[in-house]
PDB file of C-alpha atoms and ligand atoms in Angstrom:
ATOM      1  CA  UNK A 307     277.579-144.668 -20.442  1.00 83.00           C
ATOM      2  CA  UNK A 308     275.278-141.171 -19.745  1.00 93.00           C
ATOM      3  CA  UNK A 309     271.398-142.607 -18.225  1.00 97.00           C
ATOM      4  CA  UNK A 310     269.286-142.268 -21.484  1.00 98.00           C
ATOM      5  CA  UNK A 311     266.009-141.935 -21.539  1.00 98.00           C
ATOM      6  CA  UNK A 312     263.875-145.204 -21.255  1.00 98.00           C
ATOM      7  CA  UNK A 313     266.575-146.848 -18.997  1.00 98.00           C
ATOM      8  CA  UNK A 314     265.459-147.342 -15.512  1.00 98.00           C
ATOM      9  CA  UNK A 315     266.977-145.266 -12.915  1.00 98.00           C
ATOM     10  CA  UNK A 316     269.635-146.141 -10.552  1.00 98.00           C
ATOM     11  CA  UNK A 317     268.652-147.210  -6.949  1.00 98.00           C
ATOM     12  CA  UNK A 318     270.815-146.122  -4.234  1.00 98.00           C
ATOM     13  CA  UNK A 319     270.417-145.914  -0.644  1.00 98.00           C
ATOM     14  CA  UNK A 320     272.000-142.184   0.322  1.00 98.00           C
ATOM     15  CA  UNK A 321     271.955-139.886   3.392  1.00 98.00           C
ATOM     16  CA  UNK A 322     269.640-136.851   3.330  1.00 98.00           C
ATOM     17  CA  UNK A 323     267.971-133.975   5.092  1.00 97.00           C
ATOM     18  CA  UNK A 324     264.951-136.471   5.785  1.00 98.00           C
ATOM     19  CA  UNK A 325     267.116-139.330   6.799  1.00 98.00           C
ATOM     20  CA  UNK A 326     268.532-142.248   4.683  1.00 98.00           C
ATOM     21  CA  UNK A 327     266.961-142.694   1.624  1.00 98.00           C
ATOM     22  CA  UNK A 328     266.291-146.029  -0.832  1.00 98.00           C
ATOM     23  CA  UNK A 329     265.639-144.336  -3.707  1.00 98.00           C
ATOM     24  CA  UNK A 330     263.024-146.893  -5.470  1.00 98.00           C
ATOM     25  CA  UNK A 331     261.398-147.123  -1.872  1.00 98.00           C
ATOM     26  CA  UNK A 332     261.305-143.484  -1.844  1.00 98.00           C
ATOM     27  CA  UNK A 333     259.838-142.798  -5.157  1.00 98.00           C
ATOM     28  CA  UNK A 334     257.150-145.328  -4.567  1.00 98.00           C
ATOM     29  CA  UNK A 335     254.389-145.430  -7.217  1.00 98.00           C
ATOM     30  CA  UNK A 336     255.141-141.320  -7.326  1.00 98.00           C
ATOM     31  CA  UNK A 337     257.039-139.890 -10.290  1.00 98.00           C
ATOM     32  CA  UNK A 338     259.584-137.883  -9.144  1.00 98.00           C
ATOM     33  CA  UNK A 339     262.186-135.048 -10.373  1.00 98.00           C
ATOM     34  CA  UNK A 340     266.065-135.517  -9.244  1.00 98.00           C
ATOM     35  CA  UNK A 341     268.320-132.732  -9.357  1.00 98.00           C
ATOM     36  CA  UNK A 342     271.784-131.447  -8.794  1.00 98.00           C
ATOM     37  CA  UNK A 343     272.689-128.412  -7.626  1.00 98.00           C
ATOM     38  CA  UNK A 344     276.721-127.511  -6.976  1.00 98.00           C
ATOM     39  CA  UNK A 345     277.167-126.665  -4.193  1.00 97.00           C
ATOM     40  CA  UNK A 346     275.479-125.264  -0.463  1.00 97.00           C
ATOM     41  CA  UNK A 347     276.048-121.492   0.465  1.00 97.00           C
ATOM     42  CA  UNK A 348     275.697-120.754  -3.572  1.00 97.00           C
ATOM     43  CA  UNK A 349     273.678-117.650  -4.446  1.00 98.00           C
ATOM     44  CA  UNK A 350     271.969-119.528  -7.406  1.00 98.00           C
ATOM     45  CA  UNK A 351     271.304-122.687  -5.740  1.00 98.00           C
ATOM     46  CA  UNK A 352     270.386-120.609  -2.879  1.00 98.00           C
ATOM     47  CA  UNK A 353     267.263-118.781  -5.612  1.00 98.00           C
ATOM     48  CA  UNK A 354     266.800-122.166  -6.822  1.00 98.00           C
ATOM     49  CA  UNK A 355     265.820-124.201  -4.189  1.00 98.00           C
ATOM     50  CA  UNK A 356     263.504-121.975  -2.642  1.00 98.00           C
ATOM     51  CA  UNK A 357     261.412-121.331  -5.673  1.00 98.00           C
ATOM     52  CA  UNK A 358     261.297-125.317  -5.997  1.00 98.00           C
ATOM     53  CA  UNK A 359     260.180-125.809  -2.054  1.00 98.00           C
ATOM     54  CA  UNK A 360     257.543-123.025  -3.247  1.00 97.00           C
ATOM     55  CA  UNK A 361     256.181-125.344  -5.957  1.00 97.00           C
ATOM     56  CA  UNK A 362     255.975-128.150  -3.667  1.00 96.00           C
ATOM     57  CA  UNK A 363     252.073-127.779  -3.664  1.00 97.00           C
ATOM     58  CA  UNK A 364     252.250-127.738  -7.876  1.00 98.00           C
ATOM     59  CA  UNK A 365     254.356-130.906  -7.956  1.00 98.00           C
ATOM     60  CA  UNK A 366     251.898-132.625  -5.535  1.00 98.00           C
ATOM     61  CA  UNK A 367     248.829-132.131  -6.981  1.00 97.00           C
ATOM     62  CA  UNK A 368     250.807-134.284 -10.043  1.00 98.00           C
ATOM     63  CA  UNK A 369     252.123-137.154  -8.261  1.00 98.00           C
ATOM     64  CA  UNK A 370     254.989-135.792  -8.088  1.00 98.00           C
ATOM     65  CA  UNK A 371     258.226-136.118  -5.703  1.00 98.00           C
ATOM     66  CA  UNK A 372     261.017-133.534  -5.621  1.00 98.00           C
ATOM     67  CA  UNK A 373     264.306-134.032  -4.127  1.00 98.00           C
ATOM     68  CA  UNK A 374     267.908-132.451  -4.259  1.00 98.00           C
ATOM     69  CA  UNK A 375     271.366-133.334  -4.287  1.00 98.00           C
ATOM     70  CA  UNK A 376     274.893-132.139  -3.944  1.00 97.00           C
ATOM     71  CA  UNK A 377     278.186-133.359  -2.578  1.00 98.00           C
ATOM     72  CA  UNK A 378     278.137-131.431   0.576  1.00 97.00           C
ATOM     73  CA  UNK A 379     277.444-132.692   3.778  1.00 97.00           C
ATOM     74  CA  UNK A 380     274.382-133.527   5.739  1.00 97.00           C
ATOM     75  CA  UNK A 381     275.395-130.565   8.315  1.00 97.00           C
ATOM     76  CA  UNK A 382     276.121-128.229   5.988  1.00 97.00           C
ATOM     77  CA  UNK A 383     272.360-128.955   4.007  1.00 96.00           C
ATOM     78  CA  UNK A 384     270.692-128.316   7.598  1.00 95.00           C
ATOM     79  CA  UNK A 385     272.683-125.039   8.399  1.00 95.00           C
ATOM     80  CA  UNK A 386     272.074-123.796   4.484  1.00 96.00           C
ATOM     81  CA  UNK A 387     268.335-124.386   4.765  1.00 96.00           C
ATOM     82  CA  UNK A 388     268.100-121.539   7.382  1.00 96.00           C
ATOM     83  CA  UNK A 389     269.537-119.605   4.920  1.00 97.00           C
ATOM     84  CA  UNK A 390     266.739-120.835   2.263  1.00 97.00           C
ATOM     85  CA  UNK A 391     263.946-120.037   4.830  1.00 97.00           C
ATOM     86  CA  UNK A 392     265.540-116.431   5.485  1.00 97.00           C
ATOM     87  CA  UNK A 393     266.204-114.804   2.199  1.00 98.00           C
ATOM     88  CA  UNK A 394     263.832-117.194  -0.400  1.00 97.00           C
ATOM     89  CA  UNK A 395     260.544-116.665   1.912  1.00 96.00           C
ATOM     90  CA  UNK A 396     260.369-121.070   2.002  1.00 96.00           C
ATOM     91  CA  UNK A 397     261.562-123.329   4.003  1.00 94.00           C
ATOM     92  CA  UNK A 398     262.729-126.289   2.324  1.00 96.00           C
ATOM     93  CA  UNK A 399     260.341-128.788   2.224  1.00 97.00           C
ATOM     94  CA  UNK A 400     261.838-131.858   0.444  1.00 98.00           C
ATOM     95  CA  UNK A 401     265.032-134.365   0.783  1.00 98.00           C
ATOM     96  CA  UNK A 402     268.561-132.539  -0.054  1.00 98.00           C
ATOM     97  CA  UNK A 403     270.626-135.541  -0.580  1.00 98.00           C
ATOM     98  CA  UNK A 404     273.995-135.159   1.238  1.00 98.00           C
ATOM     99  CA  UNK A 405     276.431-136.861  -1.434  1.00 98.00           C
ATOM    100  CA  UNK A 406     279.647-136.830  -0.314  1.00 98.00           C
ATOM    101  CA  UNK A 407     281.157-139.484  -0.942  1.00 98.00           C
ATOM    102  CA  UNK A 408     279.938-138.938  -4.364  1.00 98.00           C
ATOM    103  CA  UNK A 409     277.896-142.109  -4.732  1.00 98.00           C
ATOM    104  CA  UNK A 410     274.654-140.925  -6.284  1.00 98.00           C
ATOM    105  CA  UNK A 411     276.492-137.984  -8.520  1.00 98.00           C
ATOM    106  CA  UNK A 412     278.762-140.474 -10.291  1.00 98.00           C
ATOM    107  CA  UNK A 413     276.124-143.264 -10.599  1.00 98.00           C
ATOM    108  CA  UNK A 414     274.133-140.350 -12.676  1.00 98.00           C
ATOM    109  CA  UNK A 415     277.038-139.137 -13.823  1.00 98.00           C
ATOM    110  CA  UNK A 416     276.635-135.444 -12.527  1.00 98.00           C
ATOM    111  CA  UNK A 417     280.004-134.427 -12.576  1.00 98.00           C
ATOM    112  CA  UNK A 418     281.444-133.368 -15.750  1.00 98.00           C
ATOM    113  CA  UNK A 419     285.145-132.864 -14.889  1.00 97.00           C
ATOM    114  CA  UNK A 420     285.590-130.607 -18.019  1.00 97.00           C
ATOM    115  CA  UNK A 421     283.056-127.961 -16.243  1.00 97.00           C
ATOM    116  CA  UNK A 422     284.289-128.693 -12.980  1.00 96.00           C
ATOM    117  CA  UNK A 423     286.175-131.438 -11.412  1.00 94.00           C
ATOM    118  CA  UNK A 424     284.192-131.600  -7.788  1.00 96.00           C
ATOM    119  CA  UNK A 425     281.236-130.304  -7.793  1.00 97.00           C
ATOM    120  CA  UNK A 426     277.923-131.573  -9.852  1.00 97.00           C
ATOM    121  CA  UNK A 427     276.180-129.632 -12.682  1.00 98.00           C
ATOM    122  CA  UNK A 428     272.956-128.636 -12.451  1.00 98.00           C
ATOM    123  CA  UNK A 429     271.138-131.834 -13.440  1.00 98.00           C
ATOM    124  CA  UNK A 430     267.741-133.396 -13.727  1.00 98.00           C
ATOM    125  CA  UNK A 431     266.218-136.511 -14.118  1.00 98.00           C
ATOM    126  CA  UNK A 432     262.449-136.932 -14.491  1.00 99.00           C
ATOM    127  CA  UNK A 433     261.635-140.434 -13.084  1.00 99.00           C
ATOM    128  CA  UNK A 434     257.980-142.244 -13.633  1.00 98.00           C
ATOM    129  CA  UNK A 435     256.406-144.547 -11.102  1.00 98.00           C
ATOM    130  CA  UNK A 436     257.703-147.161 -13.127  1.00 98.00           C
ATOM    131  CA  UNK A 437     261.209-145.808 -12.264  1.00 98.00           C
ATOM    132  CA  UNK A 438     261.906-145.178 -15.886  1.00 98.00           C
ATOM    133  CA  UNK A 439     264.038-141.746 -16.906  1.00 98.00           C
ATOM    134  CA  UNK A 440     261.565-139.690 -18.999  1.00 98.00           C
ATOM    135  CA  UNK A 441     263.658-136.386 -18.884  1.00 98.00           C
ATOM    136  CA  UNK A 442     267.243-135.662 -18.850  1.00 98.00           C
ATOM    137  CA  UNK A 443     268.274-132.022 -18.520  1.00 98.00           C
ATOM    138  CA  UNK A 444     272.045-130.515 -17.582  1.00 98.00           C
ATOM    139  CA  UNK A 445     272.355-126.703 -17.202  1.00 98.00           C
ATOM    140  CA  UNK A 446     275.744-125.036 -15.950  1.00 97.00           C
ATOM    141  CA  UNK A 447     276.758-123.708 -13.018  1.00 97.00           C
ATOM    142  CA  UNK A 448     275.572-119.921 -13.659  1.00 97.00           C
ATOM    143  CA  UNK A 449     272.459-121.031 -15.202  1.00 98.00           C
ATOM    144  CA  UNK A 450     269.637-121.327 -12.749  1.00 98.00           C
ATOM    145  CA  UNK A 451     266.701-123.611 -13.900  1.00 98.00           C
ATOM    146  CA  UNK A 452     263.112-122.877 -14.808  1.00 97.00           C
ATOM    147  CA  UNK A 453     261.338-124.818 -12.473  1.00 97.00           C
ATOM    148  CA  UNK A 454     257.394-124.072 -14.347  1.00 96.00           C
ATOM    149  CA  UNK A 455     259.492-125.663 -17.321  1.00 97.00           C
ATOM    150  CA  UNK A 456     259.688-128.604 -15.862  1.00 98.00           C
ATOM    151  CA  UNK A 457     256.503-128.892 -14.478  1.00 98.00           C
ATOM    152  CA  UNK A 458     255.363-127.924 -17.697  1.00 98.00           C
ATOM    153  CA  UNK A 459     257.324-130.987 -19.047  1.00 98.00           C
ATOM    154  CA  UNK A 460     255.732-133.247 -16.402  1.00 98.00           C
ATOM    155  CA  UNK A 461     252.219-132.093 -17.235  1.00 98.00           C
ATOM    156  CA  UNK A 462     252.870-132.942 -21.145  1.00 98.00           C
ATOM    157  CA  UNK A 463     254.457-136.712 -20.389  1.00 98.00           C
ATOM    158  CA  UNK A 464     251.484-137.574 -18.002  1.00 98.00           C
ATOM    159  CA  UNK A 465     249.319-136.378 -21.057  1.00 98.00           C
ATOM    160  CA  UNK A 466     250.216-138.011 -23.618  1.00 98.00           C
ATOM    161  CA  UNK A 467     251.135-141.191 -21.621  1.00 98.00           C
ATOM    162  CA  UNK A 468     247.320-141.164 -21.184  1.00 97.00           C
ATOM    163  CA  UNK A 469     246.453-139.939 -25.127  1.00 98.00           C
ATOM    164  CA  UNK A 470     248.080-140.760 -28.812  1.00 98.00           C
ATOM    165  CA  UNK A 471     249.157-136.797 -28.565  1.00 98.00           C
ATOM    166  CA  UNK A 472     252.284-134.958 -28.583  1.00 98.00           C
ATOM    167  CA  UNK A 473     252.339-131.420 -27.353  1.00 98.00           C
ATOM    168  CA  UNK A 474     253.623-128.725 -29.439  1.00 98.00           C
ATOM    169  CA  UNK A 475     256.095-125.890 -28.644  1.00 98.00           C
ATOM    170  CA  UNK A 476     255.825-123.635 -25.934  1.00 98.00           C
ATOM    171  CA  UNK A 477     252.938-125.521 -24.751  1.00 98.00           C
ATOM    172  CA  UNK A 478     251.186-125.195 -21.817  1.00 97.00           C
ATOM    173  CA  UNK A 479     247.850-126.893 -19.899  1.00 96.00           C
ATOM    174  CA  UNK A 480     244.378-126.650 -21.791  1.00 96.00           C
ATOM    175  CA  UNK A 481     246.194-125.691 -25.407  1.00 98.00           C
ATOM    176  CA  UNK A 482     245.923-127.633 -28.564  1.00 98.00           C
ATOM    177  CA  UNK A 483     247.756-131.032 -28.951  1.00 98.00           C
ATOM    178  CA  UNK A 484     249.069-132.535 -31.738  1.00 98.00           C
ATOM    179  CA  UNK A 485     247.656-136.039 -33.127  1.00 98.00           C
ATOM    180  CA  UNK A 486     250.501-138.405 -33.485  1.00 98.00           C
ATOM    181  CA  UNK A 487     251.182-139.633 -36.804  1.00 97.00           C
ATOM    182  CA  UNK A 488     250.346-143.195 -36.473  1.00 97.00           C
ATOM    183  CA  UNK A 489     246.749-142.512 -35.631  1.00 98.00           C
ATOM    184  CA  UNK A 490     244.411-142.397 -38.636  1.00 98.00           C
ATOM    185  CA  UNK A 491     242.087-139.683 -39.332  1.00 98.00           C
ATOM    186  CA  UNK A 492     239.421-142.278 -38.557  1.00 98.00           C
ATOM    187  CA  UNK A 493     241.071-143.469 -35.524  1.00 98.00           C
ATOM    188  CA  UNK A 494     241.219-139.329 -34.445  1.00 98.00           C
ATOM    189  CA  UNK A 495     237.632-138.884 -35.177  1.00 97.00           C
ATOM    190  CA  UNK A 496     236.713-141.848 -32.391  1.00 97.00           C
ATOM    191  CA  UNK A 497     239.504-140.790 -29.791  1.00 98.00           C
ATOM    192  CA  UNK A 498     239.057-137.280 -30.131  1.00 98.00           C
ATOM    193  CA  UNK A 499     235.210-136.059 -30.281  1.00 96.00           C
ATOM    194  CA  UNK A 500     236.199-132.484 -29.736  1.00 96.00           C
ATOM    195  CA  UNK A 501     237.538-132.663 -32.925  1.00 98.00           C
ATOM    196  CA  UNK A 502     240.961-131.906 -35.113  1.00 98.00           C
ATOM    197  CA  UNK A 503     242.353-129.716 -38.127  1.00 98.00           C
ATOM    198  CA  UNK A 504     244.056-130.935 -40.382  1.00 98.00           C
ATOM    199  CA  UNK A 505     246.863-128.353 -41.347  1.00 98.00           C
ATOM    200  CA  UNK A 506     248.807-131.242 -43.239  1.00 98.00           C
ATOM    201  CA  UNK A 507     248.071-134.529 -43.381  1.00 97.00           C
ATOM    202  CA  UNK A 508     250.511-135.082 -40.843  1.00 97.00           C
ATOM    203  CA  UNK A 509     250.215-132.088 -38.911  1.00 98.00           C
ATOM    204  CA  UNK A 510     247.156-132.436 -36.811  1.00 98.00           C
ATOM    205  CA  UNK A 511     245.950-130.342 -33.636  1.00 98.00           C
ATOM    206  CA  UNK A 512     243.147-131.040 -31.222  1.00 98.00           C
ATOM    207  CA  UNK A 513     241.763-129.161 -28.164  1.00 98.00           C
ATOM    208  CA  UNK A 514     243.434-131.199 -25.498  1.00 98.00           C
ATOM    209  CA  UNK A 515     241.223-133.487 -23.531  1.00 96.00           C
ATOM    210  CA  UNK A 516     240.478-133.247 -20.059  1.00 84.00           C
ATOM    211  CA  UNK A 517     241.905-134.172 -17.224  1.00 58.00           C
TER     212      UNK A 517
HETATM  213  C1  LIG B 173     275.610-120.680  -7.499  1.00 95.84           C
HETATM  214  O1  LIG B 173     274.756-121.488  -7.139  1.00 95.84           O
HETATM  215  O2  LIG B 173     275.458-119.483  -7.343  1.00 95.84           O
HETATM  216  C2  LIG B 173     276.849-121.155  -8.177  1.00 95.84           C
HETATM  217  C3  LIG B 173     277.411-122.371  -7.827  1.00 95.84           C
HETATM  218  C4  LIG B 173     278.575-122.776  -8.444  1.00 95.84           C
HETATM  219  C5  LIG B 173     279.159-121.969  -9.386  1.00 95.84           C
HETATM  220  C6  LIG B 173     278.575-120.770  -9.766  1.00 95.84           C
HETATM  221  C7  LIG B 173     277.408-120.357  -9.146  1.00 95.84           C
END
């Protein structure tokens, strides 16, 4: 069965750019964001993992540990990551999981034969220090990934893991949350002195609270 959300996420022990990795060791009491790519020497992956090893700062300041995958081997990662370096402007700064053997792609179930039949999707996991899946994500091949999207999706779980809020669409830091609905308006007026407006009874925003 596909990892759902709430289920805890497989531990594996699998070789990488950094050396072997036990994933729960690895993780620690960090969250941390898993992804796929397809394959080394690709033009998007190429785009893609740059612009993440250029966020590497972003996703520290929240905790936050990145690392890649795909079902190439270690020596091609290392030669590819010149290539990074060169023509994205980072070196890459974080694990690439060399999966070969395909251990950690089918225990998350990154292939999906009907796409392709060998190489993984573009997939992400989300992972809390808890080692619990929060996010689940799966783009195709031609579709490179918005990496501020999921830090913006990071920023609203470790929000609202700390408040009763939700966050609305297209939110982003320091705009108005929602009130979830199974907080009273009395409750709201205690946890949230800022304030909130009603714009139906069960459609409630507040400034977001700092953090
Ligand atoms: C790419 O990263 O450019 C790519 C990889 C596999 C299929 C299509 C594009």
């Amino acid at each position: 069965m596909a990892i759902q959300l709430g289920d805890i996420a497989p531990d594996f022990t699998q070789e990488s750019t950094e050396g072997p990795i036990n994933f729960h060791d690895w993780i620690g009491d960090s969250w941390c964001v898993l992804f796929s790519h397809p394959a080394d020497y690709t033009p998007v992956c190429t785009t893609e993992l740059g612009a993440a090893a250029s966020l590497k700062g972003d996703f520290e300041k929240r905790h936050v540990k990145i690392i890649g995958l795909s079902v190439d081997p270690l020596s091609d990662h290392e030669a590819w990551s010149k290539d990074i370096e060169e023509t994205q402007g980072t070196a890459l700064n974080f694990p690439l999981l060399a999966d070969a053997d395909r251990r950690v792609s089918d225990l998350y179930g990154m292939i999906h034969p009907q796409a392709d039949n060998t190489l993984t999707v573009r997939s992400v996991f989300i992972i809390d220090p808890k080692k619990k899946i929060r996010l689940t994500l799966t783009y195709p091949a031609s579709t490179g990934r918005n990496f501020e999207e999921i830090m913006r999706v990071i920023d609203s779980l470790q929000l609202t893991d700390q408040h009763k809020l939700a966050t609305p669409v297209n939110w982003t830091q320091g705009q108005d949350c929602i009130i979830v609905p199974a907080v009273s308006n009395e409750e709201a007026e205690k946890l949230f002195p800022a304030g909130f407006t009603e714009i139906k009874p069960y459609l409630r925003t507040t400034p977001q609270p700092s953090h």
